[in-house]
mmCIF file of C-alpha atoms in Angstrom:
data_model
loop_
_atom_site.group_PDB
_atom_site.id
_atom_site.type_symbol
_atom_site.label_atom_id
_atom_site.label_comp_id
_atom_site.label_asym_id
_atom_site.label_seq_id
_atom_site.Cartn_x
_atom_site.Cartn_y
_atom_site.Cartn_z
ATOM 1 C CA ASN A 1 47.094 71.855 -22.746
ATOM 2 C CA THR A 2 48.200 69.966 -19.678
ATOM 3 C CA ARG A 3 44.886 70.565 -18.073
ATOM 4 C CA ILE A 4 43.124 69.299 -21.125
ATOM 5 C CA GLY A 5 45.008 66.227 -21.074
ATOM 6 C CA THR A 6 44.449 65.605 -17.442
ATOM 7 C CA ALA A 7 40.611 65.968 -17.994
ATOM 8 C CA GLU A 8 40.524 63.624 -20.913
ATOM 9 C CA SER A 9 42.520 61.106 -18.873
ATOM 10 C CA ASN A 10 39.955 61.572 -15.974
ATOM 11 C CA ILE A 11 37.161 61.094 -18.264
ATOM 12 C CA ASP A 12 38.649 57.869 -19.779
ATOM 13 C CA GLU A 13 39.058 56.531 -16.291
ATOM 14 C CA LEU A 14 35.471 57.469 -15.490
ATOM 15 C CA ASN A 15 34.108 55.519 -18.469
ATOM 16 C CA MET A 16 36.319 52.507 -17.633
ATOM 17 C CA ALA A 17 34.682 52.587 -14.192
ATOM 18 C CA MET A 18 31.453 52.867 -15.531
ATOM 19 C CA GLN A 19 31.840 49.796 -17.631
ATOM 20 C CA ASP A 20 33.170 47.880 -14.727
ATOM 21 C CA VAL A 21 30.029 48.912 -13.009
ATOM 22 C CA GLN A 22 27.749 47.828 -15.855
ATOM 23 C CA SER A 23 29.474 44.470 -16.041
ATOM 24 C CA SER A 24 29.048 44.052 -12.279
ATOM 25 C CA VAL A 25 25.338 44.870 -12.568
ATOM 26 C CA THR A 26 24.950 42.464 -15.549
ATOM 27 C CA GLY A 27 26.789 39.752 -13.338
ATOM 28 C CA LEU A 28 24.455 40.573 -10.393
ATOM 29 C CA ASN A 29 21.426 40.370 -12.449
ATOM 30 C CA THR A 30 22.436 37.006 -13.827
ATOM 31 C CA ALA A 31 23.300 35.884 -10.279
ATOM 32 C CA VAL A 32 19.711 36.975 -8.986
ATOM 33 C CA GLY A 33 18.091 35.171 -11.999
ATOM 34 C CA GLN A 34 19.666 32.085 -11.063
ATOM 35 C CA LEU A 35 18.805 32.500 -7.400
ATOM 36 C CA SER A 36 15.387 33.098 -8.485
ATOM 37 C CA SER A 37 15.127 29.830 -10.408
ATOM 38 C CA ASP A 38 16.957 27.769 -7.687
ATOM 39 C CA LEU A 39 14.320 29.086 -5.212
ATOM 40 C CA ASN A 40 11.472 28.216 -7.315
ATOM 41 C CA THR A 41 12.917 24.598 -7.838
ATOM 42 C CA LEU A 42 13.168 24.392 -4.059
ATOM 43 C CA ARG A 43 9.633 25.535 -3.608
ATOM 44 C CA GLY A 44 8.673 22.773 -6.034
ATOM 45 C CA SER A 45 10.713 20.148 -4.303
ATOM 46 C CA ILE A 46 9.362 21.099 -0.925
ATOM 47 C CA ALA A 47 5.741 21.109 -2.178
ATOM 48 C CA ALA A 48 6.451 17.576 -3.505
ATOM 49 C CA LYS A 49 7.308 16.160 -0.206
ATOM 50 C CA MET A 50 4.914 14.438 2.166
ATOM 51 C CA ASP A 51 3.849 16.294 5.237
ATOM 52 C CA LYS A 52 5.193 14.614 8.522
ATOM 53 C CA ALA A 53 1.895 14.839 10.356
ATOM 54 C CA ASN A 54 -0.253 13.649 7.438
ATOM 55 C CA PRO A 55 1.783 12.054 4.783
ATOM 56 C CA SER A 56 0.114 12.006 1.423
ATOM 57 C CA GLY A 57 1.060 11.672 -2.388
ATOM 58 C CA THR A 58 0.252 10.129 -5.692
ATOM 59 C CA GLY A 59 1.952 7.696 -7.929
ATOM 60 C CA SER A 60 4.128 4.576 -6.514
ATOM 61 C CA LEU A 61 6.223 4.257 -3.355
ATOM 62 C CA SER A 62 9.452 2.702 -3.444
ATOM 63 C CA ILE A 63 11.703 2.120 -0.285
ATOM 64 C CA ASN A 64 14.636 -0.364 -1.099
ATOM 65 C CA ARG A 65 12.592 -1.763 -4.059
ATOM 66 C CA LYS A 66 14.634 -4.350 -5.826
ATOM 67 C CA ALA A 67 16.695 -2.735 -8.581
ATOM 68 C CA GLY A 68 16.042 -3.546 -12.012
ATOM 69 C CA THR A 69 12.381 -4.549 -11.472
ATOM 70 C CA VAL A 70 9.305 -3.164 -13.101
ATOM 71 C CA THR A 71 7.409 -0.581 -10.919
ATOM 72 C CA GLY A 72 3.734 -1.314 -11.210
ATOM 73 C CA ASN A 73 1.347 1.684 -11.416
ATOM 74 C CA PHE A 74 0.434 2.903 -7.963
ATOM 75 C CA SER A 75 2.347 0.018 -6.257
ATOM 76 C CA SER A 76 4.334 0.174 -3.133
ATOM 77 C CA ALA A 77 7.458 -1.729 -2.330
ATOM 78 C CA THR A 78 9.111 -1.605 1.140
ATOM 79 C CA GLY A 79 11.682 -3.549 3.185
ATOM 80 C CA TYR A 80 14.595 -4.888 1.191
ATOM 81 C CA ASN A 81 14.911 -6.441 -2.277
ATOM 82 C CA THR A 82 11.051 -6.433 -2.818
ATOM 83 C CA THR A 83 9.124 -6.307 -6.023
ATOM 84 C CA ALA A 84 5.792 -4.938 -6.576
ATOM 85 C CA SER A 85 5.278 -5.017 -10.288
ATOM 86 C CA GLY A 86 1.518 -5.493 -10.475
ATOM 87 C CA GLU A 87 -0.729 -2.450 -10.772
ATOM 88 C CA ALA A 88 -1.719 -1.288 -7.251
ATOM 89 C CA SER A 89 0.374 -4.162 -5.660
ATOM 90 C CA HIS A 90 2.126 -4.271 -2.477
ATOM 91 C CA ALA A 91 5.274 -6.079 -1.418
ATOM 92 C CA GLU A 92 6.764 -5.829 1.972
ATOM 93 C CA GLY A 93 9.581 -7.609 3.925
ATOM 94 C CA LEU A 94 12.420 -9.296 2.661
ATOM 95 C CA THR A 95 12.672 -10.499 -1.218
ATOM 96 C CA CYS A 96 8.975 -10.645 -1.393
ATOM 97 C CA ILE A 97 7.276 -10.646 -4.931
ATOM 98 C CA ALA A 98 3.829 -9.000 -5.746
ATOM 99 C CA THR A 99 3.161 -9.265 -9.596
ATOM 100 C CA GLY A 100 -0.450 -9.703 -9.785
ATOM 101 C CA LYS A 101 -2.887 -6.727 -10.029
ATOM 102 C CA GLY A 102 -3.876 -5.756 -6.388
ATOM 103 C CA ALA A 103 -1.727 -8.490 -5.088
ATOM 104 C CA HIS A 104 -0.036 -8.431 -1.691
ATOM 105 C CA ALA A 105 3.057 -10.263 -0.709
ATOM 106 C CA GLU A 106 4.636 -9.860 2.798
ATOM 107 C CA GLY A 107 7.241 -11.663 5.144
ATOM 108 C CA LEU A 108 9.969 -13.643 3.684
ATOM 109 C CA ASP A 109 10.298 -14.899 -0.072
ATOM 110 C CA THR A 110 6.619 -14.858 -0.351
ATOM 111 C CA GLN A 111 4.966 -14.558 -3.949
ATOM 112 C CA ALA A 112 1.535 -13.402 -4.783
ATOM 113 C CA THR A 113 1.422 -13.522 -8.650
ATOM 114 C CA ALA A 114 -2.160 -13.507 -9.520
ATOM 115 C CA LEU A 115 -5.089 -11.074 -9.461
ATOM 116 C CA HIS A 116 -5.869 -9.818 -5.809
ATOM 117 C CA ALA A 117 -3.697 -12.785 -4.364
ATOM 118 C CA HIS A 118 -2.254 -12.595 -0.929
ATOM 119 C CA SER A 119 0.899 -14.406 0.468
ATOM 120 C CA GLU A 120 2.386 -13.981 3.929
ATOM 121 C CA GLY A 121 4.812 -15.703 6.147
ATOM 122 C CA THR A 122 7.809 -17.635 4.819
ATOM 123 C CA LEU A 123 8.110 -19.103 1.273
ATOM 124 C CA THR A 124 4.358 -19.119 0.628
ATOM 125 C CA LYS A 125 2.831 -18.832 -2.777
ATOM 126 C CA ALA A 126 -0.748 -17.607 -3.901
ATOM 127 C CA THR A 127 -0.860 -18.272 -7.630
ATOM 128 C CA ASP A 128 -4.412 -17.971 -8.802
ATOM 129 C CA ALA A 129 -6.988 -15.229 -8.560
ATOM 130 C CA SER A 130 -8.136 -14.460 -5.189
ATOM 131 C CA SER A 131 -6.054 -17.024 -3.483
ATOM 132 C CA HIS A 132 -4.393 -16.678 -0.192
ATOM 133 C CA ALA A 133 -1.384 -18.567 1.249
ATOM 134 C CA GLU A 134 0.043 -18.109 4.807
ATOM 135 C CA GLY A 135 2.317 -19.793 7.208
ATOM 136 C CA ASN A 136 5.604 -21.594 6.111
ATOM 137 C CA GLY A 137 5.799 -23.157 2.583
ATOM 138 C CA THR A 138 2.066 -23.206 1.903
ATOM 139 C CA GLU A 139 0.706 -22.873 -1.584
ATOM 140 C CA ALA A 140 -2.778 -21.648 -2.769
ATOM 141 C CA SER A 141 -2.895 -22.458 -6.546
ATOM 142 C CA GLY A 142 -6.793 -22.793 -6.890
ATOM 143 C CA ASN A 143 -9.065 -19.923 -7.639
ATOM 144 C CA SER A 144 -10.039 -18.349 -4.466
ATOM 145 C CA SER A 145 -8.428 -21.074 -2.539
ATOM 146 C CA HIS A 146 -6.747 -20.778 0.817
ATOM 147 C CA ALA A 147 -3.804 -22.586 2.270
ATOM 148 C CA GLU A 148 -2.521 -22.072 5.936
ATOM 149 C CA GLY A 149 -0.170 -23.849 8.389
ATOM 150 C CA GLY A 150 3.041 -25.623 7.392
ATOM 151 C CA SER A 151 3.537 -26.991 3.806
ATOM 152 C CA ALA A 152 -0.307 -27.126 3.137
ATOM 153 C CA LYS A 153 -1.496 -26.927 -0.437
ATOM 154 C CA ALA A 154 -4.821 -25.757 -1.782
ATOM 155 C CA SER A 155 -5.088 -26.430 -5.550
ATOM 156 C CA GLY A 156 -8.864 -27.008 -5.784
ATOM 157 C CA ASP A 157 -10.939 -23.984 -6.614
ATOM 158 C CA PHE A 158 -12.516 -22.446 -3.544
ATOM 159 C CA SER A 159 -10.646 -25.033 -1.494
ATOM 160 C CA HIS A 160 -9.043 -24.818 1.984
ATOM 161 C CA ALA A 161 -6.098 -26.684 3.229
ATOM 162 C CA GLU A 162 -4.952 -25.956 6.805
ATOM 163 C CA GLY A 163 -2.582 -27.702 9.363
ATOM 164 C CA ILE A 164 0.607 -29.599 8.317
ATOM 165 C CA THR A 165 1.168 -31.179 4.878
ATOM 166 C CA THR A 166 -2.563 -31.236 4.207
ATOM 167 C CA GLU A 167 -3.998 -31.109 0.688
ATOM 168 C CA SER A 168 -7.254 -29.940 -0.836
ATOM 169 C CA THR A 169 -7.491 -30.628 -4.541
ATOM 170 C CA GLY A 170 -11.202 -30.886 -5.046
ATOM 171 C CA GLU A 171 -13.537 -28.094 -5.684
ATOM 172 C CA GLY A 172 -14.788 -26.513 -2.456
ATOM 173 C CA ALA A 173 -12.823 -29.317 -0.562
ATOM 174 C CA HIS A 174 -11.426 -28.924 3.031
ATOM 175 C CA ALA A 175 -8.404 -30.673 4.456
ATOM 176 C CA GLU A 176 -7.281 -29.997 8.034
ATOM 177 C CA GLY A 177 -5.040 -31.814 10.428
ATOM 178 C CA ARG A 178 -1.828 -33.451 9.454
ATOM 179 C CA GLY A 179 -1.311 -35.197 6.085
ATOM 180 C CA THR A 180 -4.901 -35.240 5.221
ATOM 181 C CA ILE A 181 -6.119 -35.200 1.617
ATOM 182 C CA ALA A 182 -9.640 -33.921 0.367
ATOM 183 C CA SER A 183 -9.615 -34.804 -3.300
ATOM 184 C CA GLY A 184 -13.298 -35.338 -3.877
ATOM 185 C CA ASP A 185 -15.223 -32.123 -4.767
ATOM 186 C CA TYR A 186 -16.805 -30.606 -1.545
ATOM 187 C CA SER A 187 -15.211 -33.339 0.489
ATOM 188 C CA HIS A 188 -13.720 -32.947 4.027
ATOM 189 C CA ALA A 189 -10.880 -34.648 5.529
ATOM 190 C CA GLU A 190 -9.823 -34.067 9.192
ATOM 191 C CA GLY A 191 -7.637 -35.709 11.538
ATOM 192 C CA ARG A 192 -4.284 -37.369 10.503
ATOM 193 C CA SER A 193 -3.488 -39.091 7.368
ATOM 194 C CA GLY A 194 -7.079 -39.404 6.241
ATOM 195 C CA THR A 195 -8.226 -39.418 2.584
ATOM 196 C CA ALA A 196 -11.660 -38.152 1.357
ATOM 197 C CA SER A 197 -11.743 -38.818 -2.480
ATOM 198 C CA GLY A 198 -15.464 -39.275 -2.894
ATOM 199 C CA VAL A 199 -17.840 -36.451 -3.831
ATOM 200 C CA ASN A 200 -19.285 -35.010 -0.560
ATOM 201 C CA SER A 201 -17.182 -37.510 1.394
ATOM 202 C CA HIS A 202 -16.012 -36.950 4.983
ATOM 203 C CA VAL A 203 -13.141 -38.713 6.881
ATOM 204 C CA GLU A 204 -12.097 -37.934 10.417
ATOM 205 C CA GLY A 205 -9.688 -39.707 12.776
ATOM 206 C CA PHE A 206 -6.421 -41.654 11.934
ATOM 207 C CA GLN A 207 -5.886 -43.170 8.523
ATOM 208 C CA THR A 208 -9.474 -43.179 7.343
ATOM 209 C CA THR A 209 -10.602 -43.366 3.871
ATOM 210 C CA ALA A 210 -13.803 -42.466 2.206
ATOM 211 C CA THR A 211 -13.966 -43.123 -1.543
ATOM 212 C CA GLY A 212 -17.691 -43.612 -2.103
ATOM 213 C CA ALA A 213 -19.842 -40.425 -2.861
ATOM 214 C CA ASN A 214 -21.773 -39.011 0.073
ATOM 215 C CA CYS A 215 -19.833 -41.548 2.350
ATOM 216 C CA HIS A 216 -18.386 -40.992 5.951
ATOM 217 C CA ALA A 217 -15.485 -42.862 7.626
ATOM 218 C CA GLU A 218 -14.394 -42.124 11.038
ATOM 219 C CA GLY A 219 -12.274 -43.729 13.736
ATOM 220 C CA ARG A 220 -9.044 -45.633 13.123
ATOM 221 C CA TYR A 221 -8.171 -47.580 9.797
ATOM 222 C CA THR A 222 -11.995 -47.275 8.671
ATOM 223 C CA TYR A 223 -13.015 -47.613 5.093
ATOM 224 C CA ALA A 224 -15.995 -46.337 3.294
ATOM 225 C CA GLY A 225 -16.192 -47.288 -0.205
ATOM 226 C CA TYR A 226 -19.616 -47.240 -1.257
ATOM 227 C CA ALA A 227 -21.946 -44.499 -1.866
ATOM 228 C CA ASN A 228 -23.949 -43.050 1.283
ATOM 229 C CA SER A 229 -22.159 -45.653 3.453
ATOM 230 C CA HIS A 230 -20.736 -44.947 6.925
ATOM 231 C CA THR A 231 -18.097 -46.656 8.911
ATOM 232 C CA GLU A 232 -16.989 -46.133 12.330
ATOM 233 C CA GLY A 233 -14.634 -47.665 15.107
ATOM 234 C CA GLU A 234 -11.479 -49.329 14.236
ATOM 235 C CA GLY A 235 -10.823 -51.320 10.790
ATOM 236 C CA THR A 236 -14.408 -51.339 9.698
ATOM 237 C CA LYS A 237 -15.315 -51.374 5.953
ATOM 238 C CA SER A 238 -18.602 -50.830 4.223
ATOM 239 C CA GLY A 239 -19.742 -53.533 1.675
ATOM 240 C CA THR A 240 -22.894 -52.006 0.068
ATOM 241 C CA GLN A 241 -24.311 -48.709 -0.717
ATOM 242 C CA GLY A 242 -26.044 -47.107 2.428
ATOM 243 C CA GLN A 243 -24.389 -49.472 4.677
ATOM 244 C CA HIS A 244 -23.349 -48.529 8.401
ATOM 245 C CA VAL A 245 -20.818 -50.480 9.828
ATOM 246 C CA ALA A 246 -19.760 -50.035 13.643
ATOM 247 C CA ILE A 247 -17.637 -51.968 15.970
ATOM 248 C CA ALA A 248 -17.594 -50.913 19.497
#
């Protein structure tokens, strides 16, 4: 009887040991399953990372993109606090904003808010389709316009303002130099403080003015106020259409 009791006790202990082994096996299987899942996740993460030698990927790129801003499809924002909310837009630098589709803003506090617009430099704004503003404080607000330099403004469609505080407001107009204004369509103002307000007019020099169509004022303080007239020298003025006034 004693031997039988001892054998039964040994069997019970063996059964308990087998249960412990089964429990350990179950735990091991669970751990192996979790490890396999973690490995698959890691493989997916590694596969999603860009290659150092030839980085490539899909979607949008965000490096210090401004928090709370819209991420445009296929956009890229780099630098600090930049916004690229337009589709395929790009913003780089410091607090630059690109909201137009395919727009590009770079530098400091620049804005490209229209389709395919481009702003660069400091405090520049490109606000109409295909416009380009560069330099410091320039604005290109006309369709396909271009402003460059310091505080130049190109508001006429297809116009160009360059230099310092120049303005091109006419369609296809061109202002260059300092303080010049080309307000007539297809006009050209160059030099300093000249104004070309007539259609196809042209001023050059210092404080020259051309208000008539197709007229030309050059020199210093000259004025061409009639169509097709031409003044040159200093202080000359046209009095009739087609007149040419010159003082040596």
